[in-house]
Coordinates of C-alpha atoms in Angstrom, one line a residue:
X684 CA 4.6 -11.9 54.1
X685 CA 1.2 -13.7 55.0
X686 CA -0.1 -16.7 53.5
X687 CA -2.7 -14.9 51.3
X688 CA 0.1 -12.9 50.1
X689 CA 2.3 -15.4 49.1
X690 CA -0.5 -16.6 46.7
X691 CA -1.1 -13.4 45.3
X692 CA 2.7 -13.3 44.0
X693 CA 2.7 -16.6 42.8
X694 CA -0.3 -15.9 40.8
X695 CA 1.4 -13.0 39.4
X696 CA 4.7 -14.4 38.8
X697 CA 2.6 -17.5 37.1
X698 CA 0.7 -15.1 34.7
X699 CA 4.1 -13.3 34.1
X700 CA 5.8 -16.2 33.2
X701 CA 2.6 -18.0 30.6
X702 CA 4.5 -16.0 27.7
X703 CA 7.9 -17.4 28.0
X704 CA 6.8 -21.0 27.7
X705 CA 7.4 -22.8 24.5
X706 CA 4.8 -23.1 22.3
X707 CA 4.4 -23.7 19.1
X708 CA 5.1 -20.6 16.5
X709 CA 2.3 -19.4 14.6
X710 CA 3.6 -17.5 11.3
X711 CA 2.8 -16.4 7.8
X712 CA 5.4 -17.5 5.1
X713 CA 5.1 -19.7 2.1
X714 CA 5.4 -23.3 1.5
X715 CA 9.3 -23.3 0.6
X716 CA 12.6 -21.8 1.6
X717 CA 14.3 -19.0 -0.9
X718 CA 17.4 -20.5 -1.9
X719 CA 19.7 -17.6 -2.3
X720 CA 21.2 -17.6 -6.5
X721 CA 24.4 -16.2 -5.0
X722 CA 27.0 -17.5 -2.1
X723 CA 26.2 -15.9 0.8
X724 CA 29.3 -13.8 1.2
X725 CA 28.8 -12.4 -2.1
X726 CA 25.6 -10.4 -0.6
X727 CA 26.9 -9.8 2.8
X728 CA 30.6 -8.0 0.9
X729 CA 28.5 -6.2 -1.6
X730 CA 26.1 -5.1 1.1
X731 CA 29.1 -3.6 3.3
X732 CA 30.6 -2.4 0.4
X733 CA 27.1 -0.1 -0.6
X734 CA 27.3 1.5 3.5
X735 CA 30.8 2.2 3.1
X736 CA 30.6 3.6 -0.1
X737 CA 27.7 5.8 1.1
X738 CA 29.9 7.0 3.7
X739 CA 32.4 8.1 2.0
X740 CA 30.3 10.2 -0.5
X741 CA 28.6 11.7 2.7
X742 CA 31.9 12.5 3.8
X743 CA 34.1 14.1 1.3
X744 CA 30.9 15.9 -1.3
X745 CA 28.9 18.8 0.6
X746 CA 25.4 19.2 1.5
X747 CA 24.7 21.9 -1.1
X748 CA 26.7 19.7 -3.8
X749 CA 24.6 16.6 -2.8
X750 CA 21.2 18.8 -3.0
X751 CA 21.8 20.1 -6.2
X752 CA 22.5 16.7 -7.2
X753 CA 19.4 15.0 -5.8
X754 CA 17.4 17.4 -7.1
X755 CA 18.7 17.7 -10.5
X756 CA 15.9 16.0 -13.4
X757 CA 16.4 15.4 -16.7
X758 CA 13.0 16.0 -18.6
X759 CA 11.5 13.6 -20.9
X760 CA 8.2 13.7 -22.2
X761 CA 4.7 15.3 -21.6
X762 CA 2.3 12.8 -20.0
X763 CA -1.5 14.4 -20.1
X764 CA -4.4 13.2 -18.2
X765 CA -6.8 12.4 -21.2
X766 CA -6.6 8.4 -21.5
X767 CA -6.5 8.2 -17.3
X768 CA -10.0 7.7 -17.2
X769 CA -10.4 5.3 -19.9
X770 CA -8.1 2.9 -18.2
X771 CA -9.6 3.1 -14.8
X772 CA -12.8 2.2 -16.4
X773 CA -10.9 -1.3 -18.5
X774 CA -9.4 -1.8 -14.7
X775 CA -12.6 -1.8 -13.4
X776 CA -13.7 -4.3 -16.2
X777 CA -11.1 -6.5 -15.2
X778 CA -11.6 -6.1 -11.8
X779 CA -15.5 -7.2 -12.4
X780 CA -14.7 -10.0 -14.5
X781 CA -12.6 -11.4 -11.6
X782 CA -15.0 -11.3 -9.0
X783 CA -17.4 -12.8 -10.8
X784 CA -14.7 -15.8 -11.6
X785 CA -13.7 -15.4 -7.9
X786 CA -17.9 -16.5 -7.7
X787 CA -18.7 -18.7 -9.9
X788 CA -14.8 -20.0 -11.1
X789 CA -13.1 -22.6 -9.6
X790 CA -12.5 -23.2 -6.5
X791 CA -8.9 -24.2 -6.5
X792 CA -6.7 -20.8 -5.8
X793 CA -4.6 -22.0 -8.3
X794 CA -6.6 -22.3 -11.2
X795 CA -8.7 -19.4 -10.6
X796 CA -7.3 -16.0 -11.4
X797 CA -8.7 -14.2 -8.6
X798 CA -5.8 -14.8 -5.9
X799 CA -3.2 -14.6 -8.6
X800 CA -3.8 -11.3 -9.6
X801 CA -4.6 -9.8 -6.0
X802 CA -1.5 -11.7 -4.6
X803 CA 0.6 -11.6 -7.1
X804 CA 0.4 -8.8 -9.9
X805 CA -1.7 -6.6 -7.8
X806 CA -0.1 -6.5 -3.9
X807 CA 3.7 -8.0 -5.2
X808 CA 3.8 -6.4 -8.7
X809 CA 1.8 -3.3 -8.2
X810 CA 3.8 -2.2 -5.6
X811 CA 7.5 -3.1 -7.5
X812 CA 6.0 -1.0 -10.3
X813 CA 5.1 2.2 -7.6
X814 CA 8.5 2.2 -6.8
X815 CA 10.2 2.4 -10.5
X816 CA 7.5 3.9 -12.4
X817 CA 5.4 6.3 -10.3
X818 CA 1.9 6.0 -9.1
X819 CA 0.7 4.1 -11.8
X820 CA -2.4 3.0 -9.3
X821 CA -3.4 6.4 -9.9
X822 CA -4.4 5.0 -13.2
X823 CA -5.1 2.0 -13.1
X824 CA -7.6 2.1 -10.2
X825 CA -11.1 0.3 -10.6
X826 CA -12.6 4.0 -9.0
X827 CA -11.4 7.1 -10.8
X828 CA -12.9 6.0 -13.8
X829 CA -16.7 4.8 -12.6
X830 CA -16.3 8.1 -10.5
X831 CA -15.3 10.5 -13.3
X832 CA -18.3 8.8 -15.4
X833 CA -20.7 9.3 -12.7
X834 CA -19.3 13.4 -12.3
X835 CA -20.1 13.2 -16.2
X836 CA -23.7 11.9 -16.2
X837 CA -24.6 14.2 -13.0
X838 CA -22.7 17.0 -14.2
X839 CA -20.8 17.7 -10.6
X840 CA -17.6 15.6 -9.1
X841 CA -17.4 17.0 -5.5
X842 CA -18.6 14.7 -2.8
X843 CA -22.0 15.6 -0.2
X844 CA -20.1 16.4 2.6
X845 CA -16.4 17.2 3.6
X846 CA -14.1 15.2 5.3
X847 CA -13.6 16.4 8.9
X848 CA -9.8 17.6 9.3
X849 CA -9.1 15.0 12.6
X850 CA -10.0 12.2 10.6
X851 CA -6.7 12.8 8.9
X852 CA -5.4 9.2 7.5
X853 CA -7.0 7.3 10.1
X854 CA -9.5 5.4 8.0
X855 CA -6.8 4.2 5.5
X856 CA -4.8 3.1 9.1
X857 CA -8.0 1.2 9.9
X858 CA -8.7 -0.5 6.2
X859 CA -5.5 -1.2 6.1
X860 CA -5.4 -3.3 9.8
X861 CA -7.8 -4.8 8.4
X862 CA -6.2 -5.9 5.4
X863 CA -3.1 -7.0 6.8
X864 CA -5.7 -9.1 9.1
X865 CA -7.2 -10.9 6.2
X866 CA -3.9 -11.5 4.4
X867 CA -1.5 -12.7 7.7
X868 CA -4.2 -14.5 9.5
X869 CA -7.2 -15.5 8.2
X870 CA -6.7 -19.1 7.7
X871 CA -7.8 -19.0 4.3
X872 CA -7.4 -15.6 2.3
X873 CA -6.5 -17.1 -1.2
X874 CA -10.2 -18.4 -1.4
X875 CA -11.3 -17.2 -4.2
X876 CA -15.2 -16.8 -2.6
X877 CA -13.7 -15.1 0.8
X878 CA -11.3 -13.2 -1.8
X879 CA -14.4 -12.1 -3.7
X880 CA -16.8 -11.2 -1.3
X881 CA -13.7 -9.0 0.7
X882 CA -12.2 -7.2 -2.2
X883 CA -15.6 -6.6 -4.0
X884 CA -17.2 -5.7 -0.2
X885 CA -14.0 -3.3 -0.2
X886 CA -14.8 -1.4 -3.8
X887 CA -18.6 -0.9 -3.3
X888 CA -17.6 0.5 0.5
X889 CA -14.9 2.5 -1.1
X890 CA -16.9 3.8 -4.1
X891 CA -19.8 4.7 -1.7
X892 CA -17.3 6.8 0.5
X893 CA -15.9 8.6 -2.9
X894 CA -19.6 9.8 -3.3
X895 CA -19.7 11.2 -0.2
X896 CA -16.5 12.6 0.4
X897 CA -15.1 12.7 -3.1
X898 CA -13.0 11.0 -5.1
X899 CA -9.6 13.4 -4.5
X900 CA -10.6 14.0 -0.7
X901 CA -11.3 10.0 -0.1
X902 CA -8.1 8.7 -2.0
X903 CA -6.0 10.8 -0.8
X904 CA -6.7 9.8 3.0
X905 CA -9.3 7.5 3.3
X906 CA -8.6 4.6 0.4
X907 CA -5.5 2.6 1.9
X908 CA -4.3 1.5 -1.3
X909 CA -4.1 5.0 -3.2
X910 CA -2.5 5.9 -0.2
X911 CA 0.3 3.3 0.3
X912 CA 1.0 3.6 -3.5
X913 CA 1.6 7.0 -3.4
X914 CA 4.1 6.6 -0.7
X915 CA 6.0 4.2 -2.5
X916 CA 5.9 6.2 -5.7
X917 CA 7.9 8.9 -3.9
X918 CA 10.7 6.8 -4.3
X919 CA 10.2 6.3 -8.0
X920 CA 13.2 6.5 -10.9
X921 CA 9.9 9.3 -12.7
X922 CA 8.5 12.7 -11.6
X923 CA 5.2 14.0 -13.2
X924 CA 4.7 18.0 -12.4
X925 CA 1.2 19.7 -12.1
X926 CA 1.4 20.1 -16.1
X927 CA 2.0 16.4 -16.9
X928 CA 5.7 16.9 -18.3
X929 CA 7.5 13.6 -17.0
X930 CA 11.0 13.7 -15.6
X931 CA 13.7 11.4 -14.9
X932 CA 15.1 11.6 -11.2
X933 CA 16.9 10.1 -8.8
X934 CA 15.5 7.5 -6.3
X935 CA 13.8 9.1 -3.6
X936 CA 14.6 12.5 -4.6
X937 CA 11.4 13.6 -4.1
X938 CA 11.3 13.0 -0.4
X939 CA 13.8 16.3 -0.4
X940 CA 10.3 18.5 -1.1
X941 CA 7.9 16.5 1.3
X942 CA 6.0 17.8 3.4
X943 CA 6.0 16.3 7.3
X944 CA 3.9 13.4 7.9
X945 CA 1.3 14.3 10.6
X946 CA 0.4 11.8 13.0
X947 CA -2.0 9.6 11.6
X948 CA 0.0 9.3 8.7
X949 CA 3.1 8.0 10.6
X950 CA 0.7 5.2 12.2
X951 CA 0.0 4.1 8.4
X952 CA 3.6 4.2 7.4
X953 CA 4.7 2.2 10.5
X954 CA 1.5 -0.1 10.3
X955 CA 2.7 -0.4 6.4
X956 CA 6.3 -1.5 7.4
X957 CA 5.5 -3.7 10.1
X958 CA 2.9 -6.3 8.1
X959 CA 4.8 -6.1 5.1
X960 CA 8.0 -6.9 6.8
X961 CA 6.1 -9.8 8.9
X962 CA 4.9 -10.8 5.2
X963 CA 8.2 -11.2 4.1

């Protein structure tokens, strides 16, 4: 091997070996340690006993038992759409009130409610609820209710142009990058300014695109929150049918009856589990 050669490999085996140096560790996690209420062998016996347990139904019920089972509901109450509106619009008042604390509140994350409600009840709480309750967001959403009162002062609710079918979920993939960007590693994302000027950036851009698009087409595939909600609500303890009659069923029955993710939709899922499991 010549000389020029040998320098050539040894610049490649120095580039190679840059990210297996020690360096510092860069990571997002909060100030203290989660001290665990229980000994630790309580959780690890009670977590072997849940997979052997699940085994063993697997094992000795059959498939055709276990699918009548899953899909079994036990009806409750009817659940109409006539006050959904109403509380979008008293979200949306909310939602205004705390941008303009995020503005002109103080500046200590803190004190002001801005970060504590997007952090906290919004991005932790929301999505607990999602997954016991249903798609609450579908309610309680700052859009569908200044979009439904727009429909009613114009007198139509279908958007200028449609959606074009490649798109698919690849704009909620993209706001949603971009949200876990601002939340994991910008250095300072309980601002409440930065907070502001995102998350009220974020619902004018949104509303906009509901205009265009409309509000069902955008929501449904565009809006990354609407759309991460509604995943999680499919693994909710509630069922709502077409006619609003609600149903108790079990958790994550209705993944039986849904449909396969195509691929864009698989990217958001994965992009979903990834930051939130870095999060934690």
């Amino acid at each position: 091997m010549s000389q020029q050669q040998n320098r050539w490999a040894a610049l490649v085996a120095s580039v190679c070996a840059i990210p297996l140096l020690p360096a510092q560790a860069l990571a997002h996690a909060s100030d203290r340690g989660h001290v665990l209420l229980l000994p630790t062998n309580y959780y690890l016996a009670g977590g072997a006993f849940a997979v052997a347990a699940s085994f063993l139904v697997l094992s000795l019920v059959s498939p055709e038992a276990l699918g009548r089972l899953w899909r079994g509901r036990l009806p409750l109450f009817r659940f109409p759409d006539t006050a959904r509106a109403v509380a979008s619009l008293l979200s949306f008042a909310v939602f205004a009130a705390l941008i303009a604390a995020g503005f002109w509140g103080s500046r200590d994350p803190l004190s002001n409610p801005l970060p504590l409600t997007i952090w906290t009840l919004l991005w932790t709480g929301m999505t607990l609820a999602q997954g016991v309750f249903g798609n609450l967001w579908s309610w309680l959403n700052p859009w569908y209710g200044p979009c439904r009162l727009l429909a009613w002062l114009t007198g139509t609710d279908r958007g200028r142009r449609r959606m074009p079918p490649w798109l698919g979920y690849w704009p909620a993939f993209l706001f949603f990058l971009g949200f876990a960007w601002f939340e994991l590693i910008y250095p300072a994302p309980d601002d409440p300014s930065k907070l502001a000027i995102a998350a009220g950036g974020y619902w004018l851009l949104s509303f906009m695109l509901m205009l265009t698009f409309g509000y069902e087409r955008w929501s449904s595939r565009g809006e990354f929150l609407s759309v991460f909600f509604s995943m999680l609500a499919r693994f909710s303890l509630l069922d709502r049918d077409a006619a609003g009659r609600l149903s108790l069923c079990w958790p994550g029955a209705k993944l039986l009856d849904a449909s396969p993710l195509p691929l864009s939709a698989a990217a958001f899922l994965l992009l979903a589990l990834s930051s939130v499991s870095f999060d934690g």
